[in-house]
Short mmCIF file of C-alpha atoms and ligand atoms in Angstrom, two decimals:
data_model
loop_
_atom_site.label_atom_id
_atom_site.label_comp_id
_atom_site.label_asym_id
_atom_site.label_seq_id
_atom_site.Cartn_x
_atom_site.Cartn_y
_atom_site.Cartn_z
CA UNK A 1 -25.80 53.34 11.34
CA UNK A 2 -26.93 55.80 8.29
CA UNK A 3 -30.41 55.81 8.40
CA UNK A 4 -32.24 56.43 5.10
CA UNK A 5 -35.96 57.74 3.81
CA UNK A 6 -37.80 55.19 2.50
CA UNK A 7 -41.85 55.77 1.69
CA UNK A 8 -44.31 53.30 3.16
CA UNK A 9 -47.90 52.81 0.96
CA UNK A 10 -50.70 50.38 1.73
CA UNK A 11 -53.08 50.52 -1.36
CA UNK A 12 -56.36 50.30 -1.94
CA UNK A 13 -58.07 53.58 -1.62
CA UNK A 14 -59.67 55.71 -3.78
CA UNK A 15 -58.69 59.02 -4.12
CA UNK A 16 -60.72 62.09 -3.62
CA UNK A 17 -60.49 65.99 -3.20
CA UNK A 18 -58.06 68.74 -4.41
CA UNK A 19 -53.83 68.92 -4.84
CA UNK A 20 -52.38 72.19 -5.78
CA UNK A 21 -49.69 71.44 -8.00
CA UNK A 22 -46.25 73.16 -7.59
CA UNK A 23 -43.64 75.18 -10.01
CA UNK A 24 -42.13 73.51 -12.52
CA UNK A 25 -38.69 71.77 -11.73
CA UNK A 26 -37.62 72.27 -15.48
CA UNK A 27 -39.00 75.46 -15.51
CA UNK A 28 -36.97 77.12 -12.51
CA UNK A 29 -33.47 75.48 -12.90
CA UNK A 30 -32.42 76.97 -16.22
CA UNK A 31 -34.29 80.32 -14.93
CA UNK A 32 -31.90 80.16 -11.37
CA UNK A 33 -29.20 79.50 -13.90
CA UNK A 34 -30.24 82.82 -15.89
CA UNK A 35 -29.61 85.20 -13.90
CA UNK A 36 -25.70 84.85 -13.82
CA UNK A 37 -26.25 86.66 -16.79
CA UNK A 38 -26.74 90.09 -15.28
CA UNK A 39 -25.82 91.57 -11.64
CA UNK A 40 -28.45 92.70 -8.97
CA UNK A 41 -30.85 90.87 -7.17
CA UNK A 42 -33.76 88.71 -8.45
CA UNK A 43 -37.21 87.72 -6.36
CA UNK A 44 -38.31 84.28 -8.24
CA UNK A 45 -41.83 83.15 -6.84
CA UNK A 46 -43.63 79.42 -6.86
CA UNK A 47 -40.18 77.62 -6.41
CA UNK A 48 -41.18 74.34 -6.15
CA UNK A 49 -39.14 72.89 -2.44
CA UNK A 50 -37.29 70.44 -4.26
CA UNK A 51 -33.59 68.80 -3.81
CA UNK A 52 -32.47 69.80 -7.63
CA UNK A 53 -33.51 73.58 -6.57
CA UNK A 54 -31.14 73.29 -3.45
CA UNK A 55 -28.77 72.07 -5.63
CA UNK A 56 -28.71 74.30 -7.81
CA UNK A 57 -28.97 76.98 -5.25
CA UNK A 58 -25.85 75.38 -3.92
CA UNK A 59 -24.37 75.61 -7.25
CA UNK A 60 -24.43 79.32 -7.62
CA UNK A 61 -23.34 79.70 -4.10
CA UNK A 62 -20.24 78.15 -4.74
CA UNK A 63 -19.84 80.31 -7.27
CA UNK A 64 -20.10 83.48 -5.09
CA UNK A 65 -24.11 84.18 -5.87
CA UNK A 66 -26.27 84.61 -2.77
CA UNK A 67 -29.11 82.63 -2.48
CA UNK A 68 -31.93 82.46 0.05
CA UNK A 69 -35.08 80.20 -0.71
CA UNK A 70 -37.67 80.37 1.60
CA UNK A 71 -41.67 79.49 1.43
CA UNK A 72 -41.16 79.16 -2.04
CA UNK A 73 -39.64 82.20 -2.92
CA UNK A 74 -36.53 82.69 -4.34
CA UNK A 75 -33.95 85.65 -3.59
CA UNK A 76 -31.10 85.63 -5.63
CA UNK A 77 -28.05 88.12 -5.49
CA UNK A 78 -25.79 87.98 -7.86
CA UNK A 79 -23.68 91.16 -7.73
CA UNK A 80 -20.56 88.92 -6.16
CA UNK A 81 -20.96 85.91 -8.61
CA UNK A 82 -16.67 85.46 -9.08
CA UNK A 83 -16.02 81.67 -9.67
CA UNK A 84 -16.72 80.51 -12.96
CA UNK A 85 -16.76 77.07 -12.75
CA UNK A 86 -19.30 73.70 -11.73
CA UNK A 87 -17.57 71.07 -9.91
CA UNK A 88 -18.47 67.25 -10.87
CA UNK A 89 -19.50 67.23 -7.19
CA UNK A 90 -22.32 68.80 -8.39
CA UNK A 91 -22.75 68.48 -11.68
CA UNK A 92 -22.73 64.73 -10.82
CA UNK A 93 -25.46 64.81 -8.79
CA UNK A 94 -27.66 66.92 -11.56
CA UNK A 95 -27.47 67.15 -14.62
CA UNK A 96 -29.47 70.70 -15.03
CA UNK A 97 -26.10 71.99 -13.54
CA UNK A 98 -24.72 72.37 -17.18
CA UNK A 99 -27.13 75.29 -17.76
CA UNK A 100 -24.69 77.18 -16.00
CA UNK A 101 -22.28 76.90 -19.31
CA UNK A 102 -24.35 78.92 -21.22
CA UNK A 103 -24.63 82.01 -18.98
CA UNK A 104 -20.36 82.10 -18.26
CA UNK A 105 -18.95 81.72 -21.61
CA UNK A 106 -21.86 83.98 -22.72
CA UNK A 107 -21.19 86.82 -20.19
CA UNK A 108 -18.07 86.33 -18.83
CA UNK A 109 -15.87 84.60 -21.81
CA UNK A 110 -14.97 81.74 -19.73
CA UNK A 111 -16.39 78.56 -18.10
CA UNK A 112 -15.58 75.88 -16.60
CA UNK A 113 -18.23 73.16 -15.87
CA UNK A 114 -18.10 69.06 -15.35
CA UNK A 115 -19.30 66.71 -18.03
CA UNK A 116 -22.82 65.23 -16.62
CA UNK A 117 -22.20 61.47 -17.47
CA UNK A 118 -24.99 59.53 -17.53
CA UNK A 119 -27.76 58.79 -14.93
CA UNK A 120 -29.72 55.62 -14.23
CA UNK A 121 -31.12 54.90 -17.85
CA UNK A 122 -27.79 55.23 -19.96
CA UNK A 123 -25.68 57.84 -21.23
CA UNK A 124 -26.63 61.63 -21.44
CA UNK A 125 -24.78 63.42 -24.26
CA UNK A 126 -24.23 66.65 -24.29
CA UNK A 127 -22.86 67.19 -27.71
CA UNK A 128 -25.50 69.63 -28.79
CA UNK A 129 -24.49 71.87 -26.32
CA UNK A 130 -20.62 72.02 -26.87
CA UNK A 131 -21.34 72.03 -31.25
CA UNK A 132 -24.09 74.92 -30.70
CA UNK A 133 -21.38 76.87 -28.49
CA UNK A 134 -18.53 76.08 -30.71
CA UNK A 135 -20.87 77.92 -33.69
CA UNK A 136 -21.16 80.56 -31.55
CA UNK A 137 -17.55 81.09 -31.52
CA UNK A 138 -16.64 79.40 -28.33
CA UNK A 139 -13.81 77.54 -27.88
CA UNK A 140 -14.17 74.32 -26.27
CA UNK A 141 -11.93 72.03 -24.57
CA UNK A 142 -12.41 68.64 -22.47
CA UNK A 143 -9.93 68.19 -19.57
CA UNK A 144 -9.99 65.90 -17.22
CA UNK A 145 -14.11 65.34 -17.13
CA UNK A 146 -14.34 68.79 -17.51
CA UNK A 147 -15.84 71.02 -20.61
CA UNK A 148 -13.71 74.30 -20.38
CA UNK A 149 -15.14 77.06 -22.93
CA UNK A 150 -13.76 80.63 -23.85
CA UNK A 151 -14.52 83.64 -25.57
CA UNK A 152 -14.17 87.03 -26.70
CA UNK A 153 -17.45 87.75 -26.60
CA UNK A 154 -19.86 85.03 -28.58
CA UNK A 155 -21.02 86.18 -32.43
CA UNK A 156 -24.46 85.29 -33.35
CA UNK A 157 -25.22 82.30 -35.38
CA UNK A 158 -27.53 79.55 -37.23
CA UNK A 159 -27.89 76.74 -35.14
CA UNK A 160 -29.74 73.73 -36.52
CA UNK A 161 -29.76 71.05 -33.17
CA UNK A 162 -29.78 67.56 -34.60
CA UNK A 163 -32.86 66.55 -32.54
CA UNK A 164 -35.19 68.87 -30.19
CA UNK A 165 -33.18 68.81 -27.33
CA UNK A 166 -34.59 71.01 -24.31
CA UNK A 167 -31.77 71.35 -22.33
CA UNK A 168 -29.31 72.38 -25.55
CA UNK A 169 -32.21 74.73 -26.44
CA UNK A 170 -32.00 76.30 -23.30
CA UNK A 171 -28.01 76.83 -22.59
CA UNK A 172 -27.68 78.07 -26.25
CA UNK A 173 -30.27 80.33 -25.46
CA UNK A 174 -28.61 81.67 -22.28
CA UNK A 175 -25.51 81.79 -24.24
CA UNK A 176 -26.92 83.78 -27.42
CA UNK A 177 -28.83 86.42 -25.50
CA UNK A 178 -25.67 88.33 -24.56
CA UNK A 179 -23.49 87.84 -27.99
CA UNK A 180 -23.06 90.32 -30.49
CA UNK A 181 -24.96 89.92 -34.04
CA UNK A 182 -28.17 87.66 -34.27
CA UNK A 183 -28.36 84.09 -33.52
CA UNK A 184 -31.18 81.39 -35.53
CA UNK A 185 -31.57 78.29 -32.97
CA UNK A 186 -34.13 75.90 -35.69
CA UNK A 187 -35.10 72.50 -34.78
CA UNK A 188 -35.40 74.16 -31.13
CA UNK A 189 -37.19 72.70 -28.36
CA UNK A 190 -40.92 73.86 -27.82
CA UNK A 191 -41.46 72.28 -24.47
CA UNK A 192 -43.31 75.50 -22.13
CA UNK A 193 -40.23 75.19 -19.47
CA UNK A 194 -38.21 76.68 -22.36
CA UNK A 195 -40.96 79.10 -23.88
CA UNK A 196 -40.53 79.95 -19.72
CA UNK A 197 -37.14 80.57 -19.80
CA UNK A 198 -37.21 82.95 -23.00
CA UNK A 199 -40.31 85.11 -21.46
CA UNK A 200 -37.94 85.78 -18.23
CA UNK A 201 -34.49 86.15 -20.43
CA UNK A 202 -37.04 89.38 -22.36
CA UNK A 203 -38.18 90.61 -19.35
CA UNK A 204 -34.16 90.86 -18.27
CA UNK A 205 -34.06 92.91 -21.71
CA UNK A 206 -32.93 89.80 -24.23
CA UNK A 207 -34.80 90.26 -27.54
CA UNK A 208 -36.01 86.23 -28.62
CA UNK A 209 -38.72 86.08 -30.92
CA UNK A 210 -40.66 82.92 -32.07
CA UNK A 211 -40.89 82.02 -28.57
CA UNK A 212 -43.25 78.39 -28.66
CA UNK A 213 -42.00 77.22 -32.15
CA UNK A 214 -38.75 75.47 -33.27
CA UNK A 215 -37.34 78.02 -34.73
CA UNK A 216 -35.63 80.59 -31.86
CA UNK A 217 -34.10 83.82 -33.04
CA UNK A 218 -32.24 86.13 -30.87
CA UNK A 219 -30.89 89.51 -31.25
CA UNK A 220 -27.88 89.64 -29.07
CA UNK A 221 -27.78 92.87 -26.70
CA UNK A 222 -25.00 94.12 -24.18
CA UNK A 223 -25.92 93.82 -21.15
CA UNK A 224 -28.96 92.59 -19.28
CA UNK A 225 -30.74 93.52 -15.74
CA UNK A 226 -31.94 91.41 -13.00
CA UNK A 227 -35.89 91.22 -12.97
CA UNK A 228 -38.48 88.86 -10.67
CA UNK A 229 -40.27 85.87 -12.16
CA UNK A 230 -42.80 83.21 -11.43
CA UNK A 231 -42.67 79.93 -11.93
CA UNK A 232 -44.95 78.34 -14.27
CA UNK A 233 -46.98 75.23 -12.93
CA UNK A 234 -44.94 71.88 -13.01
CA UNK A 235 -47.18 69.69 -15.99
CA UNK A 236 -45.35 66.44 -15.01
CA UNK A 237 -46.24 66.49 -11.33
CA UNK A 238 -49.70 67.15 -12.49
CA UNK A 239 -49.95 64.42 -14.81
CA UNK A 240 -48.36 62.20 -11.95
CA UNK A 241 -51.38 62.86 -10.17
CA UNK A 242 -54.20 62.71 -12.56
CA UNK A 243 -52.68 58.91 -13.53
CA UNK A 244 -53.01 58.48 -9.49
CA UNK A 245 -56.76 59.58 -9.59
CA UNK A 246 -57.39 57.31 -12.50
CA UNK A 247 -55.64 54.38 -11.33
CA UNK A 248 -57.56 54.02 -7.81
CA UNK A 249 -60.97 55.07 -9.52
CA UNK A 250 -61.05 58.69 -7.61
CA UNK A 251 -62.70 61.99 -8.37
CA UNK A 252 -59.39 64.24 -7.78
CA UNK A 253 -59.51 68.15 -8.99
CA UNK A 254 -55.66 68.92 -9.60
CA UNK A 255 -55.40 72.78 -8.81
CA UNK A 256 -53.01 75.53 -9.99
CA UNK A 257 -52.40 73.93 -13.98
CA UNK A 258 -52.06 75.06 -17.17
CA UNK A 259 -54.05 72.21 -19.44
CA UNK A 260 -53.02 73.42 -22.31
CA UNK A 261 -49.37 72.33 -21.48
CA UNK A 262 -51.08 68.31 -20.89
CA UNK A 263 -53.04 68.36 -24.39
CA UNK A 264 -51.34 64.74 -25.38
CA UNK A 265 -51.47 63.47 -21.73
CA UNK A 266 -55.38 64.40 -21.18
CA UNK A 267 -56.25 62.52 -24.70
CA UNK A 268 -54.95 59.74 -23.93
CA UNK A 269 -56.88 59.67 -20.79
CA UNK A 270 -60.01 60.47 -21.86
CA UNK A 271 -59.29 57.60 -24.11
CA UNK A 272 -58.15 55.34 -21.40
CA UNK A 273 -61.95 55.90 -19.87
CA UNK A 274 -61.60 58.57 -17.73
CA UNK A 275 -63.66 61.43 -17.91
CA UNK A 276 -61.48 64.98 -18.01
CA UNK A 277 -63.13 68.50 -17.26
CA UNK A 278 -60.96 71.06 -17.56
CA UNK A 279 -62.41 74.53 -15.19
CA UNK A 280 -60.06 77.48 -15.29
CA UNK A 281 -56.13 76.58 -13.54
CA UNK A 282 -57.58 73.18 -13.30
CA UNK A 283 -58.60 69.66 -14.40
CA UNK A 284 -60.78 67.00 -12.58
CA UNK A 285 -60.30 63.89 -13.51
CA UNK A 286 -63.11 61.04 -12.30
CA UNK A 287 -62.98 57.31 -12.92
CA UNK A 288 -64.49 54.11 -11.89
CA UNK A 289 -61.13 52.59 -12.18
CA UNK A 290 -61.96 50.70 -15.28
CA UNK A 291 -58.82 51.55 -17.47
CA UNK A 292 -58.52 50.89 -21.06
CA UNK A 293 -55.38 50.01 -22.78
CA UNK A 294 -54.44 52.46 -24.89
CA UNK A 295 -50.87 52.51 -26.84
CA UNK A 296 -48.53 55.36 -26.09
CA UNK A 297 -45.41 56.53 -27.71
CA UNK A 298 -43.23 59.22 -26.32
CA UNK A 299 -42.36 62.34 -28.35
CA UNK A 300 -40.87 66.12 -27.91
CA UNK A 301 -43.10 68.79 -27.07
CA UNK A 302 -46.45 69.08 -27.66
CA UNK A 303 -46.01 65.00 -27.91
CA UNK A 304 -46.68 62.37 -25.09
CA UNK A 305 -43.86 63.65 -22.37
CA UNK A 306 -41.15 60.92 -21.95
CA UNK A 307 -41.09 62.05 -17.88
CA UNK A 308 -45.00 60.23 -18.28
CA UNK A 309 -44.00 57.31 -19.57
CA UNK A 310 -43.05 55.18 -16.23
CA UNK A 311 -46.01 56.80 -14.55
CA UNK A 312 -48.47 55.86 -17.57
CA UNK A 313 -47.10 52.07 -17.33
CA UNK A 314 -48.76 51.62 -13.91
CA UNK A 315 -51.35 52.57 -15.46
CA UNK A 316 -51.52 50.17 -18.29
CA UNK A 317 -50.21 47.37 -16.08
CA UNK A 318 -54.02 47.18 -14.79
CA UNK A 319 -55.86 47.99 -17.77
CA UNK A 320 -58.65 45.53 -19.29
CA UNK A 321 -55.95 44.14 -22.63
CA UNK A 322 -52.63 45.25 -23.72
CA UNK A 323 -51.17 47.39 -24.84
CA UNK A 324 -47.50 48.92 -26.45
CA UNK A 325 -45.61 51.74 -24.62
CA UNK A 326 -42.31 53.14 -26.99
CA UNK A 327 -40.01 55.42 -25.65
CA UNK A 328 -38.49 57.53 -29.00
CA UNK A 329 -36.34 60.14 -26.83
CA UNK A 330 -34.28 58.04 -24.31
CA UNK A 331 -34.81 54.49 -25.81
CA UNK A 332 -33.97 52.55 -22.29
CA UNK A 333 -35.79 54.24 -20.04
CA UNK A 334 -36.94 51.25 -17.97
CA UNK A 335 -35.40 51.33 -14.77
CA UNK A 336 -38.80 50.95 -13.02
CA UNK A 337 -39.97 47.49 -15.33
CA UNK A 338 -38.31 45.09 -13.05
CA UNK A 339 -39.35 47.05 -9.80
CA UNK A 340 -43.22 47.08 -11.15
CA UNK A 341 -42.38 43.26 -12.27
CA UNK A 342 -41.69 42.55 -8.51
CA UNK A 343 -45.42 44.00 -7.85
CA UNK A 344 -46.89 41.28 -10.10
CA UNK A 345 -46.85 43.86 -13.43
CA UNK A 346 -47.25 41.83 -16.14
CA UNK A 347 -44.02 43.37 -18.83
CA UNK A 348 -42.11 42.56 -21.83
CA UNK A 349 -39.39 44.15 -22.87
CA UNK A 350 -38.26 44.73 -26.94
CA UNK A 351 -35.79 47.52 -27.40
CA UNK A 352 -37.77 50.65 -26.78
CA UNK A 353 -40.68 48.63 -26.71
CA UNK A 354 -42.39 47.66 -23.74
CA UNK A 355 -45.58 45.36 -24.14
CA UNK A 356 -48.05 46.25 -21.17
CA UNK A 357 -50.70 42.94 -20.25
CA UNK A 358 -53.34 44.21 -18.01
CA UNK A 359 -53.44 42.61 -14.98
CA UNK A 360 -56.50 42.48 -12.37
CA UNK A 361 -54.02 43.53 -9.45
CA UNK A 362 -50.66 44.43 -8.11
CA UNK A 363 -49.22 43.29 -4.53
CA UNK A 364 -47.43 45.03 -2.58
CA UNK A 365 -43.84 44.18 -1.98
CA UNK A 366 -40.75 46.16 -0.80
CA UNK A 367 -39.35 48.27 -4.45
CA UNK A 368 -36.36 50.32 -4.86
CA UNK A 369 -36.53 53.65 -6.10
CA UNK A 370 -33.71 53.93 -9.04
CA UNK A 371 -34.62 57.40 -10.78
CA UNK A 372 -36.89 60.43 -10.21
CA UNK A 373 -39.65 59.01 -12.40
CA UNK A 374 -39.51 55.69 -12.22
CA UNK A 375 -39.92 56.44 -7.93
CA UNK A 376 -42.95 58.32 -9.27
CA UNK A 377 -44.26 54.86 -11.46
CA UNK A 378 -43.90 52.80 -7.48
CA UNK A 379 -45.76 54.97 -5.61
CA UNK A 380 -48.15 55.26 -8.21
CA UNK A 381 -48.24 51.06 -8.10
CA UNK A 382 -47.96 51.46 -4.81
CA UNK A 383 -51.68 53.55 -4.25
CA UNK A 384 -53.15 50.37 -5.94
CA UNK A 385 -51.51 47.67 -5.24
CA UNK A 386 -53.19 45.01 -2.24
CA UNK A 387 -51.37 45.34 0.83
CA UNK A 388 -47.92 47.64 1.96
CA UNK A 389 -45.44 48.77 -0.60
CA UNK A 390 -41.73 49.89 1.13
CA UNK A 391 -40.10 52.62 -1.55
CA UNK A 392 -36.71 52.80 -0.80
CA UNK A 393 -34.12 55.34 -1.66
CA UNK A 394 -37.16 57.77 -2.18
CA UNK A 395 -34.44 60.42 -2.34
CA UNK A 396 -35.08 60.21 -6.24
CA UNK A 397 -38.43 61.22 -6.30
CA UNK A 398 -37.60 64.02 -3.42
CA UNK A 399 -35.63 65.91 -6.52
CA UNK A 400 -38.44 66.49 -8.29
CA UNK A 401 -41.86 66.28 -6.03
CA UNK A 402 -42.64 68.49 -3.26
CA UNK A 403 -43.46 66.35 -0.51
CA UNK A 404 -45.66 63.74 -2.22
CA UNK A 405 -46.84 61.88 0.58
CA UNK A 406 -48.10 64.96 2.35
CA UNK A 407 -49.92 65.49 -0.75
CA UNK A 408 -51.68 62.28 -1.52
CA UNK A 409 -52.31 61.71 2.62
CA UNK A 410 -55.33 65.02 1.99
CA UNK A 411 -56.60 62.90 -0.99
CA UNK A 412 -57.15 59.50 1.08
CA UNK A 413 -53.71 57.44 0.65
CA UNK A 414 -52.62 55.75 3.09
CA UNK A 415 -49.12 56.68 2.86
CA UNK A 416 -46.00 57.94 5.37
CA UNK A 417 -42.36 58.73 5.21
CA UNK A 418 -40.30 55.65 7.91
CA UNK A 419 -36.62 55.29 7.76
CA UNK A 420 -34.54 51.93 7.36
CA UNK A 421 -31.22 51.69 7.59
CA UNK A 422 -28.24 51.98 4.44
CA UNK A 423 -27.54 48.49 3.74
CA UNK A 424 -24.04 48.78 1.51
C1 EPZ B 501 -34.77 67.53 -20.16
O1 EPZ B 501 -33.60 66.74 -20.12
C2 EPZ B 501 -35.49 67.29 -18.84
N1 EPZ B 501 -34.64 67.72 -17.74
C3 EPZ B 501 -35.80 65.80 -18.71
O2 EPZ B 501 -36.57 65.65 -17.51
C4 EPZ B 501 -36.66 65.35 -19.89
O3 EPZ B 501 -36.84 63.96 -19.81
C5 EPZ B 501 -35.94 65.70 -21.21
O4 EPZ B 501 -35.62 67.11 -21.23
C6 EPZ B 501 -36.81 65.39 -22.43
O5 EPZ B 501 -37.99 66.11 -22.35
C7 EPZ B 501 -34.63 69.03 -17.41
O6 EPZ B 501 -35.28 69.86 -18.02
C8 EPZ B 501 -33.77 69.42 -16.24
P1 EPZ B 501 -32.86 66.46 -24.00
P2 EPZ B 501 -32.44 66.98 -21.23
O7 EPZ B 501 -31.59 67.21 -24.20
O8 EPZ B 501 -32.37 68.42 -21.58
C9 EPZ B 501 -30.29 63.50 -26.72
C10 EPZ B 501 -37.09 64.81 -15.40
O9 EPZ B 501 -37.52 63.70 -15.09
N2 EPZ B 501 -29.21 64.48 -26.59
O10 EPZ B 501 -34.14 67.05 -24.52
O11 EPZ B 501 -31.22 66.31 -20.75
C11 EPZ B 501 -30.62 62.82 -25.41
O12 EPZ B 501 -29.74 61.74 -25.19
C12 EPZ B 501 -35.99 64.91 -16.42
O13 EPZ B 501 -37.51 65.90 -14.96
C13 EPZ B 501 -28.02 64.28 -27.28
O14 EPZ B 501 -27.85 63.28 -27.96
O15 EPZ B 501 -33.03 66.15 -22.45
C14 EPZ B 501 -32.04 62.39 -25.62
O16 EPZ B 501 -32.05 61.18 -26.37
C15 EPZ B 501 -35.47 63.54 -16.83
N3 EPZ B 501 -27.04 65.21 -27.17
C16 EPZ B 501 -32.63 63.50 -26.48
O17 EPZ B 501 -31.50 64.18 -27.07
C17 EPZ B 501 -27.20 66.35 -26.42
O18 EPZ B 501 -26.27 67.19 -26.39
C18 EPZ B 501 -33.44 64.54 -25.69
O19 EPZ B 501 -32.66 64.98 -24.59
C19 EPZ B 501 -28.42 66.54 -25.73
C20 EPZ B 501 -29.42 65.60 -25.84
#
């Protein structure tokens, strides 16, 4: 019999005391994917212990990089890195794996990497990616599920990316930094993970300039070196757990942030009635778990982030009115409505339009956990909701939170990991 995690909640309490948040997932996977762009070995600190940064780990290993991650540092050696290619194996599994496209074709000519497909809300283009390396002079092919690229050696050029997108920002950028000529990358995501990844491609000896706005320019250089980085704080994980601390009426102080990368998130808290101090690398956030409806519609950097939007629905489900949450960057993002539905959420679905009533209380019932967010949105339900909540495939939200029960147990949830077994 497979036996498989599931996370166990009964709600109710308030939440109180300090979390230290970790390093960003978003931040280190195009970073780890960075530094097949230059042999030697690289010392990458505040990894967050996540299952995307294993799999990517396993990624480069497969493609002769050696990788050791341990107590959240990262050792990466890259002098034997021979195989140029990302099996759907992987790439299936996540779909950060394509950043490795941008370092081969723009260091080594070639590359040979799986198409993502889609994941649990729809399809996941990658179109940007293959038309921004195509102006760079690659030449791209799709076999068999695969995108195989070569090149001479890439030739700067102007890139204007149909919409913001982060991860097309960042393989183009791994791409440009090694081609010959300059390269103008407008309409470019300004999300920090990718401000991250430009400050460590400079310290490796990449010239980028205009790092923070949309508009990227890069002075191609031939060859880079291998340097040590740290990982900035994750703002997601953090915003996961302010919502919790507002939700069950707590006084939490969420250690180890940068606020300024939560500017749209903290308004619309302060505006949802909780009261927001922000004290050096952190915020405390008290309520009294009266919550406010306030509307919300996602947007690219500095905007509401679209990876708060399940989590700020919880929220809203038990606020004093309604209220209208609108996803603008992947329009069916609502895996987790039905789930929150079973726990007596009161949804209506229109398009990318979700209609929120407030409700005076969730119940706790057994959920399934469908993506890495929307796992986020149940245990979030779950802190509040009266009675047990059974999270099921909580391998989701293991890709991109560090152990979250062990987290929220210090703050007063009542919370553990069980098993249950695989029912096909
Ligand atoms: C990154 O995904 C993040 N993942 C996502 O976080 C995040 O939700 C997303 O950015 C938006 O902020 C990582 O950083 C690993 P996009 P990405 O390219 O790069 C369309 C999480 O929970 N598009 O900015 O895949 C796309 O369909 C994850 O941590 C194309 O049409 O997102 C979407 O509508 C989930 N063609 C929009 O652009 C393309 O070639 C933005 O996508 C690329 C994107």
């Amino acid at each position: 019999m497979i036996l498989m995690d599931k996370i166990v909640i009964v709600g109710g309490n308030r939440l109180k005391g300090s979390v230290q948040i970790s390093g960003s997932k978003n931040a280190v996977l195009p970073i780890m994917a960075g530094t097949l762009l230059a042999d030697g070995r690289y010392h990458i600190q505040n990894v967050p212990m996540l299952r995307d940064v294993k799999t990517m780990s396993r990624l480069l290993q497969s493609m002769g990089t050696d990788v050791a991650l341990y107590e959240h540092v990262l050792q990466i050696e890259t002098k034997n890195c021979s195989i140029f290619e990302a099996p759907y194996d992987l790439v299936k599994t996540m779909r950060a794996s394509i950043y490795v496209l941008g370092p081969l074709i723009g260091r080594f000519g070639y590359g040979k990497v799986s198409l993502p497909g889609g994941c649990a809300w729809g399809p996941r283009p990658v179109n940007f990616h293959i038309e921004g390396l195509q102006k760079l002079g690659a030449h791209i092919e799709i076999e068999g599920g695969y995108i195989v690229a070569k090149a001479k050696r890439l030739k700067g050029a102007r890139i204007m990316l149909p919409q913001p997108s982060v991860g097309a920002t960042g393989n183009l950028l791994l791409a440009a930094v090694l081609s010959k000529g300059s390269t103008l990358i407008e309409n470019a995501a300004q999300e920090p993970e990718i401000a991250s990844l430009s400050d460590f491609l400079n310290k490796m000896g990449a010239h980028i300039g205009g790092i923070g706005t949309s508009s990227l320019e890069i002075e191609g250089v031939d060859t880079l070196n291998p340097t040590d980085m740290s990982v900035i704080p994750d703002r997601i994980e953090a915003g996961t757990f302010l919502i919790a601390a507002h939700l069950t009426g707590g006084d939490v102080k969420v250690e180890e942030i940068n606020a300024r990368h939560l500017t749209a998130l903290l308004k619309h808290l302060r505006k949802s009635g909780a009261s927001i101090e922000v004290v050096n690398h952190a915020v405390r956030i008290q309520s009294d778990g009266q919550i406010k409806p306030v509307n919300v519609t996602t947007d690219v950097y500095p905007g509401f982030p679209t990876d708060m939007q399940a989590q700020w629905m919880v929220l809203m489900s038990l606020a004093k009115g309604s209220s209208v949450i609108t996803e603008k960057i992947f329009f069916d993002r609502f895996t987790h409505v039905s789930e929150l539905q079973r726990l007596g959420a009161d949804i209506t679905l229109d398009h990318n339009k979700a209609v929120v009533w407030g409700v005076d209380h969730l119940c706790g019932a057994p959920v399934m956990s469908t993506d890495l967010r929307a796992s986020a949105s149940l245990i979030l339900a779950g802190l509040v909701a009266a009675g047990r909540t059974d999270i099921s495939r909580v391998y989701h939200i293991d890709r991109g939170y560090e152990h979250i029960e062990e987290k929220l147990k210090p703050l007063g949830a009542e919370i553990w990991r069980d098993q249950e077994p695989l029912i096909i």
